[in-house]
Coordinates of C-alpha atoms in Angstrom, one line a residue:
M1 CA 21.1 13.8 18.8
S2 CA 19.3 11.1 20.7
N3 CA 20.6 7.6 21.2
P4 CA 19.6 5.2 18.3
I5 CA 17.1 2.5 18.5
D6 CA 18.5 -1.1 18.8
I7 CA 17.6 -2.7 15.5
A8 CA 18.3 -6.5 14.7
P9 CA 20.5 -6.9 11.7
A10 CA 18.7 -7.9 8.5
R11 CA 20.7 -11.6 8.5
G12 CA 19.3 -14.6 6.2
K13 CA 16.4 -14.3 3.7
L14 CA 13.5 -12.5 3.8
G15 CA 10.2 -14.3 2.6
V16 CA 7.6 -12.2 0.9
L17 CA 4.2 -13.5 1.1
L18 CA 1.8 -12.0 -1.4
V19 CA -1.9 -12.6 -1.4
G20 CA -2.9 -12.6 -5.1
L21 CA -0.5 -13.2 -7.9
G22 CA -2.1 -10.6 -10.2
A23 CA -0.8 -8.0 -12.3
V24 CA 0.6 -6.0 -9.2
S25 CA 2.6 -9.0 -7.4
T26 CA 4.0 -10.3 -10.7
T27 CA 5.2 -6.8 -11.7
F28 CA 6.9 -6.5 -8.5
I29 CA 8.4 -10.2 -8.5
A30 CA 9.6 -10.0 -12.0
G31 CA 11.0 -6.5 -11.4
V32 CA 13.3 -7.7 -8.4
L33 CA 14.3 -10.6 -10.5
A34 CA 15.3 -8.3 -13.3
I35 CA 17.0 -5.8 -11.2
R36 CA 18.9 -8.6 -9.4
K37 CA 20.2 -9.7 -13.2
G38 CA 21.3 -6.0 -13.8
L39 CA 18.6 -6.0 -16.5
A40 CA 16.6 -2.7 -15.2
K41 CA 16.9 0.0 -12.3
P42 CA 14.8 0.3 -9.5
I43 CA 13.0 3.2 -10.5
G44 CA 10.4 4.3 -8.2
S45 CA 11.8 2.7 -5.2
L46 CA 12.8 5.0 -2.1
T47 CA 14.7 2.1 -0.3
Q48 CA 16.8 1.4 -3.3
M49 CA 17.1 5.0 -4.9
G50 CA 16.4 7.1 -2.3
T51 CA 18.5 9.4 -0.1
V52 CA 18.0 11.0 3.4
R53 CA 19.9 14.2 4.7
L54 CA 21.4 13.8 7.9
G55 CA 22.4 17.0 10.1
K56 CA 22.6 20.6 8.5
R57 CA 22.6 21.4 5.0
T58 CA 26.1 22.6 5.3
D59 CA 27.3 19.3 6.6
N60 CA 26.8 17.4 3.2
R61 CA 25.7 14.6 4.6
T62 CA 23.0 12.8 2.3
P63 CA 23.4 9.3 1.9
K64 CA 21.3 6.5 0.4
I65 CA 18.6 5.3 2.6
S66 CA 19.9 1.9 2.4
D67 CA 23.2 3.0 3.7
V68 CA 21.6 4.5 6.8
V69 CA 19.1 1.9 8.1
P70 CA 19.8 -2.1 7.6
L71 CA 17.2 -3.2 5.0
A72 CA 17.3 -6.4 3.7
T73 CA 18.8 -6.6 0.0
L74 CA 17.0 -7.6 -3.1
D75 CA 19.1 -11.0 -3.2
D76 CA 17.8 -11.7 0.2
L77 CA 14.1 -11.9 -1.0
V78 CA 12.4 -15.1 -1.4
F79 CA 8.7 -15.1 -3.1
G80 CA 5.7 -17.0 -2.3
G81 CA 1.7 -16.5 -2.4
W82 CA -1.8 -17.5 -2.9
D83 CA -4.2 -17.1 -5.7
I84 CA -7.5 -18.4 -6.9
F85 CA -6.0 -19.1 -10.5
N86 CA -3.6 -22.0 -10.9
D87 CA -1.1 -20.2 -13.4
D88 CA 2.6 -19.9 -12.2
C89 CA 4.0 -16.4 -11.9
Y90 CA 5.3 -16.5 -15.6
A91 CA 2.0 -17.5 -17.0
A92 CA 0.1 -15.0 -14.7
A93 CA 2.6 -12.1 -15.8
R94 CA 2.0 -13.0 -19.6
T95 CA -1.7 -12.7 -18.7
A96 CA -1.5 -9.4 -17.1
G97 CA 0.5 -8.0 -19.9
V98 CA 2.4 -5.4 -17.9
I99 CA 6.1 -6.4 -18.8
E100 CA 7.3 -6.9 -22.0
P101 CA 7.7 -10.7 -23.1
S102 CA 11.3 -9.9 -24.0
L103 CA 12.2 -8.9 -20.4
L104 CA 9.8 -11.5 -18.8
D105 CA 11.7 -14.4 -20.9
Q106 CA 15.1 -13.4 -19.3
V107 CA 13.5 -14.2 -15.9
R108 CA 11.2 -16.9 -16.9
P109 CA 12.9 -20.1 -15.1
E110 CA 12.7 -18.2 -11.8
L111 CA 9.2 -17.2 -12.3
E112 CA 7.8 -20.4 -13.5
K113 CA 9.3 -21.9 -9.9
I114 CA 6.7 -19.6 -8.1
R115 CA 3.2 -21.4 -8.1
P116 CA 0.3 -20.1 -6.1
W117 CA -0.9 -21.9 -3.2
P118 CA -4.9 -22.7 -2.9
A119 CA -6.4 -19.2 -1.7
V120 CA -9.0 -18.3 0.7
F121 CA -11.7 -17.1 -1.3
D122 CA -15.5 -16.3 -1.1
Q123 CA -17.2 -14.8 -4.1
R124 CA -19.5 -12.6 -1.6
Y125 CA -16.5 -10.2 -1.1
V126 CA -15.2 -10.2 -4.7
K127 CA -18.4 -10.6 -6.9
R128 CA -16.7 -10.4 -10.4
L129 CA -14.1 -13.0 -9.9
D130 CA -13.9 -16.7 -9.5
G131 CA -11.4 -19.4 -9.9
P132 CA -10.6 -23.1 -9.2
N133 CA -7.7 -22.7 -7.0
V134 CA -9.6 -22.2 -3.6
K135 CA -9.1 -23.6 -0.1
K136 CA -11.9 -25.9 1.5
G137 CA -12.7 -25.9 5.3
K138 CA -15.3 -26.5 7.8
N139 CA -15.4 -22.7 8.9
K140 CA -13.0 -19.5 8.6
K141 CA -11.0 -20.5 11.7
D142 CA -10.0 -23.7 9.8
L143 CA -9.0 -21.9 6.6
A144 CA -7.0 -19.5 8.8
E145 CA -5.2 -22.4 10.1
Q146 CA -4.5 -23.8 6.7
V147 CA -3.0 -20.2 5.8
V148 CA -0.7 -20.5 8.8
A149 CA 0.6 -24.2 7.6
D150 CA 1.3 -22.8 4.2
I151 CA 3.3 -19.9 5.9
R152 CA 5.5 -22.4 8.3
K153 CA 6.1 -24.8 5.3
F154 CA 7.3 -21.8 3.1
K155 CA 9.6 -20.7 5.9
A156 CA 11.0 -24.3 6.5
D157 CA 11.2 -25.1 2.7
N158 CA 13.3 -22.0 2.0
N159 CA 15.2 -21.7 5.1
L160 CA 13.7 -18.1 6.0
D161 CA 14.8 -16.0 8.8
R162 CA 11.9 -13.5 8.6
M163 CA 8.5 -13.0 6.7
V164 CA 6.3 -10.1 5.7
M165 CA 2.8 -10.3 4.1
V166 CA 1.3 -7.9 1.6
W167 CA -2.5 -8.3 0.5
C168 CA -2.4 -7.7 -3.3
G169 CA -5.7 -9.3 -3.8
S170 CA -8.5 -7.6 -5.1
T171 CA -10.8 -4.8 -3.6
E172 CA -13.4 -6.2 -1.4
V173 CA -16.9 -5.2 -1.1
Y174 CA -17.3 -2.3 1.3
M175 CA -17.8 -3.3 5.0
T176 CA -18.0 -1.4 8.4
E177 CA -16.8 -2.5 11.7
S178 CA -19.2 -4.9 13.5
P179 CA -19.3 -6.5 16.9
A180 CA -17.1 -9.4 15.4
H181 CA -14.4 -6.8 14.9
A182 CA -14.2 -5.6 18.5
T183 CA -12.0 -7.9 20.7
I184 CA -9.7 -10.7 19.8
E185 CA -12.1 -13.2 21.5
S186 CA -14.9 -11.9 19.4
F187 CA -13.1 -12.2 16.4
E188 CA -12.0 -15.6 16.7
R189 CA -15.6 -16.7 17.9
A190 CA -16.7 -15.1 14.4
L191 CA -14.0 -17.1 12.4
E192 CA -15.6 -20.4 14.0
A193 CA -19.1 -19.2 13.4
N194 CA -18.4 -18.4 9.7
D195 CA -19.6 -15.0 10.5
P196 CA -20.0 -12.9 7.0
S197 CA -18.4 -9.8 8.6
I198 CA -15.0 -11.5 8.2
P199 CA -14.1 -11.4 4.7
S200 CA -11.2 -13.1 2.9
S201 CA -8.5 -10.5 3.6
M202 CA -9.1 -10.4 7.5
V203 CA -8.6 -14.5 7.3
Y204 CA -5.0 -13.8 6.0
A205 CA -4.5 -10.7 8.4
Y206 CA -5.4 -12.7 11.3
A207 CA -3.0 -15.7 10.3
A208 CA -0.2 -13.4 9.6
I209 CA -0.5 -11.3 12.9
R210 CA -1.1 -14.3 15.0
E211 CA 2.2 -15.8 13.6
G212 CA 4.0 -12.3 14.3
I213 CA 4.5 -11.6 10.4
P214 CA 4.1 -7.7 9.6
Y215 CA 1.0 -7.3 7.6
T216 CA 0.1 -4.8 5.1
N217 CA -3.3 -4.0 3.0
A218 CA -2.6 -2.6 -0.3
A219 CA -6.2 -2.4 -1.1
P220 CA -8.9 0.1 0.4
N221 CA -11.0 -3.0 2.0
L222 CA -11.6 -3.3 5.6
S223 CA -8.9 -5.9 6.8
G224 CA -5.9 -5.5 9.3
D225 CA -7.3 -2.2 10.8
V226 CA -10.2 -3.5 12.8
P227 CA -9.8 -3.2 16.9
A228 CA -9.6 -7.1 17.2
L229 CA -6.6 -7.5 14.7
V230 CA -4.9 -4.3 16.0
A231 CA -5.0 -5.6 19.7
L232 CA -3.6 -9.0 18.3
A233 CA -0.6 -7.0 16.7
A234 CA 0.1 -5.3 20.4
K235 CA 0.0 -8.8 21.6
T236 CA 2.3 -10.5 19.2
K237 CA 4.3 -7.3 18.5
T238 CA 3.5 -7.1 14.7
P239 CA 3.7 -4.1 12.7
L240 CA 0.6 -3.2 10.4
A241 CA 0.3 -0.9 7.5
G242 CA -2.1 0.3 5.1
K243 CA -4.2 0.9 3.0
D244 CA -4.7 1.1 -0.5
L245 CA -1.5 1.9 -2.5
K246 CA -1.1 5.3 -3.7
T247 CA -0.1 5.0 -7.4
G248 CA -2.2 6.7 -10.1
Q249 CA -4.6 9.6 -9.7
T250 CA -4.9 9.8 -6.0
L251 CA -0.8 10.1 -6.2
I252 CA -1.3 13.1 -8.5
K253 CA -4.0 14.5 -5.9
T254 CA -1.9 14.4 -3.2
I255 CA 0.9 16.3 -5.2
I256 CA -1.2 18.9 -6.5
A257 CA -3.9 19.6 -3.7
P258 CA -1.3 20.5 -1.2
G259 CA 0.3 23.1 -3.7
L260 CA -3.0 24.7 -4.3
K261 CA -3.8 24.9 -0.4
A262 CA -0.5 26.3 0.4
R263 CA -1.1 29.2 -2.2
L264 CA -4.8 29.5 -0.5
L265 CA -6.2 29.1 -4.0
G266 CA -9.7 28.0 -3.7
V267 CA -11.4 25.0 -5.2
A268 CA -15.1 25.0 -6.3
G269 CA -14.8 21.3 -7.9
W270 CA -12.8 18.2 -8.7
Y271 CA -14.0 15.8 -11.1
S272 CA -11.8 12.5 -11.5
T273 CA -12.5 9.8 -13.8
N274 CA -10.4 6.6 -14.7
I275 CA -10.6 4.2 -17.4
L276 CA -8.8 0.8 -16.6
G277 CA -9.0 -2.7 -18.1
N278 CA -7.0 -5.0 -15.9
R279 CA -8.4 -7.1 -13.3
D280 CA -8.7 -4.5 -10.9
G281 CA -11.0 -2.6 -13.3
E282 CA -13.1 -5.7 -13.8
V283 CA -13.3 -5.9 -10.0
L284 CA -14.4 -2.4 -9.4
D285 CA -17.1 -2.5 -12.2
D286 CA -19.0 -4.2 -9.2
P287 CA -20.8 -1.1 -7.3
E288 CA -20.0 -2.7 -4.0
S289 CA -16.2 -3.1 -4.5
F290 CA -16.3 0.4 -6.3
K291 CA -17.9 1.9 -3.1
T292 CA -14.9 0.8 -1.1
K293 CA -12.4 2.4 -3.7
E294 CA -14.4 5.6 -3.7
E295 CA -14.5 5.8 -0.2
S296 CA -10.5 5.5 -0.3
K297 CA -10.0 8.1 -3.2
K298 CA -12.8 10.8 -1.9
S299 CA -11.3 11.1 1.8
V300 CA -7.9 12.3 0.4
L301 CA -9.2 16.1 -0.3
D302 CA -11.0 16.5 2.8
Y303 CA -8.3 16.0 4.9
I304 CA -5.7 17.7 2.9
L305 CA -7.8 21.2 2.0
Q306 CA -9.6 21.1 5.6
P307 CA -12.8 22.9 4.5
K308 CA -14.0 23.4 8.0
L309 CA -10.8 25.5 8.7
Y310 CA -11.0 27.1 5.1
P311 CA -14.6 27.3 4.5
D312 CA -14.5 30.4 1.9
L313 CA -12.0 28.2 -0.1
Y314 CA -13.2 24.7 0.1
G315 CA -16.6 24.8 2.0
D316 CA -18.6 24.0 -0.9
I317 CA -16.4 21.8 -2.9
C318 CA -17.9 19.4 -5.4
H319 CA -15.7 16.4 -5.5
L320 CA -16.7 13.6 -7.9
V321 CA -14.9 10.1 -8.3
R322 CA -15.6 7.7 -11.7
I323 CA -13.9 4.6 -12.5
N324 CA -15.0 2.8 -15.8
Y325 CA -13.9 -1.0 -16.8
Y326 CA -12.8 -0.4 -20.3
P327 CA -11.0 -4.0 -21.2
P328 CA -8.8 -2.4 -24.2
R329 CA -6.6 -0.4 -22.0
G330 CA -5.5 -3.2 -20.0
D331 CA -3.1 -2.4 -17.3
N332 CA -2.6 1.3 -18.8
K333 CA -5.0 3.2 -16.7
E334 CA -5.8 6.7 -18.0
G335 CA -7.1 9.4 -15.3
W336 CA -8.6 12.7 -16.0
D337 CA -8.9 15.2 -13.5
N338 CA -10.7 18.8 -14.0
I339 CA -10.0 21.2 -11.0
D340 CA -12.1 24.3 -11.1
L341 CA -10.2 27.0 -9.1
F342 CA -10.8 30.5 -8.1
G343 CA -8.3 33.0 -6.9
W344 CA -7.9 36.7 -6.2
L345 CA -11.3 38.5 -6.0
G346 CA -12.8 35.1 -6.7
Y347 CA -11.9 35.0 -10.3
P348 CA -12.1 31.3 -11.8
M349 CA -9.5 29.3 -13.3
Q350 CA -9.4 25.5 -14.4
L351 CA -6.7 23.0 -14.2
K352 CA -6.8 20.0 -16.4
I353 CA -4.6 16.9 -15.9
N354 CA -4.4 13.6 -18.3
F355 CA -2.4 11.0 -16.4
L356 CA -1.6 8.1 -18.9
C357 CA 0.0 5.8 -16.3
R358 CA 0.7 2.1 -15.8
D359 CA -1.1 0.9 -12.7
S360 CA 1.2 -1.8 -11.7
I361 CA 4.4 -0.3 -12.9
L362 CA 3.8 2.4 -10.3
A363 CA 2.5 -0.1 -7.6
A364 CA 5.4 -2.6 -7.7
P365 CA 8.1 -0.2 -6.1
V366 CA 5.6 0.7 -3.3
V367 CA 5.1 -3.0 -2.6
L368 CA 8.9 -3.4 -2.4
D369 CA 9.5 -0.4 -0.2
V370 CA 6.4 -1.5 2.2
A371 CA 7.8 -5.1 2.4
L372 CA 11.5 -3.9 3.1
F373 CA 10.2 -1.0 5.6
M374 CA 7.8 -3.5 7.4
D375 CA 10.6 -6.0 8.1
L376 CA 12.8 -3.0 9.4
A377 CA 10.0 -2.1 11.7
K378 CA 9.5 -5.4 13.0
R379 CA 13.4 -5.9 13.9
A380 CA 13.3 -2.4 15.4
G381 CA 10.4 -3.4 17.8
M382 CA 8.0 -1.1 16.1
S383 CA 4.4 -2.8 16.5
G384 CA 1.0 -1.8 15.8
V385 CA 0.3 0.5 13.2
Q386 CA 3.1 2.1 11.1
E387 CA 1.8 5.6 10.5
W388 CA 5.4 6.8 9.2
L389 CA 4.5 4.6 6.1
S390 CA 1.5 6.7 5.2
F391 CA 3.3 8.1 2.1
Y392 CA 2.6 5.1 0.3
F393 CA -1.1 4.8 0.9
K394 CA -4.4 6.4 -0.1
S395 CA -6.1 5.6 3.0
P396 CA -3.5 5.7 5.7
V397 CA -4.2 3.4 8.9
H398 CA -3.9 5.8 11.9
A399 CA -4.7 5.9 15.6
P400 CA -8.4 6.2 16.3
E401 CA -8.1 9.8 17.9
L402 CA -6.3 11.2 15.0
Y403 CA -7.2 12.2 11.4
P404 CA -5.0 10.9 8.7
E405 CA -2.2 12.7 7.3
H406 CA -2.5 13.0 3.3
D407 CA -0.4 15.7 2.0
L408 CA 2.5 13.7 0.3
F409 CA 5.5 16.2 1.1
I410 CA 4.4 16.1 4.9
Q411 CA 4.2 12.1 4.7
L412 CA 7.7 12.1 3.3
M413 CA 9.1 14.3 5.9
K414 CA 7.5 11.9 8.5
L415 CA 9.0 9.0 6.8
K416 CA 12.4 10.5 6.8
N417 CA 12.0 11.8 10.3
T418 CA 11.4 8.2 11.3
L419 CA 14.5 6.9 9.8
R420 CA 16.5 9.9 11.4
Y421 CA 15.0 8.9 14.9
L422 CA 16.0 5.1 14.3
K423 CA 19.7 6.2 13.9
G424 CA 19.7 8.7 16.5
E425 CA 20.0 11.5 14.1
E426 CA 18.8 15.1 14.6
L427 CA 15.3 15.5 13.3
I428 CA 14.7 18.1 10.5
T429 CA 12.0 20.9 11.1
H430 CA 13.6 23.1 8.1
L431 CA 13.4 26.0 10.7
G432 CA 16.8 26.9 9.1
R433 CA 17.3 29.7 11.7
E434 CA 21.0 28.4 12.8
Y435 CA 22.3 29.5 9.4
Y436 CA 21.4 33.3 10.1
D437 CA 21.8 33.8 13.6

């Protein structure tokens, strides 16, 4: 065992800043409020229901994670955020249609008090949406200062001790790093020059990181993961995490693909298609936003299956991803996967998966966990990229010289070993020789 890390206690209120008060954010907020009242259970949340083994299997020490590390409680959370529409959180949740009205009505007064602040928004980056509740400013630096003012007012008005920010906005168009993203100085010049390589999400990321507020990108677009903002996070000692919450079809991929690889079963092809009718589906109907999502979803198999190491098994894989906007389905996403396998002596087989999931129901507990763990990271002095939270993301942010780890089970081991490390507990390798020597 090593010495535990000094973690500041989770005193006072934690403000959760949400960019975008659509289906995911309102499902998260309404869910937390319902759980507080004892109306539901926090199913899907590692911070609320998960355990972590400490010591040897024979020690019988498997406490809840919330009993091992000092996390903010649900009663400590205060919600605020921005949206391009004026609806309060109750109205927005009714529009999203995820949670049954009978449950929403039991937390209606609290939801109606949460009204969105005007958002930083530019339709060049999300072409299928537009709304009236939008900030105006002389340039993007001015808009960032307005976001900072919102943050500071929210903290003062609610007597908050700490804050975290989660981008739950729509997927922006596909972008790559540019010279504007290289340094803090070039980034700030680009803000003042209204450089088109600075999308709305980066304005929020800059504001949060400059204020020392942990920032998480729940969408696949380029945001807080550019060199300038990583450098700013190092300067302000701010945790960063992302990107693109791992919820539906990709969650299943990161469960199934490691199993196929573990048994060294070959994969000739993997065809994935989705139908989705919520705002996310509408946004992804634009080819440029879809390309951002496609890059995130397609990279998973490359890193799990490692075709360069196993060319006979995965070298010629045909991997296709499709997303179709289908309004009648609403938030109830349906994903189909057809996997063409081959086994001993090259004999072909097939695996077909039909996942009828609820997108925001899967995303809401992830937002909760990420918010609480990012606050923990800040209090533990863990700044910069939080790769130990890769468990939650389709396209995990990572150090430039590393490849991302996508295997869900390795990601979970990394997360739980980080918790053990923070408490000075022995890291678990599952070698197990001590039981037999």
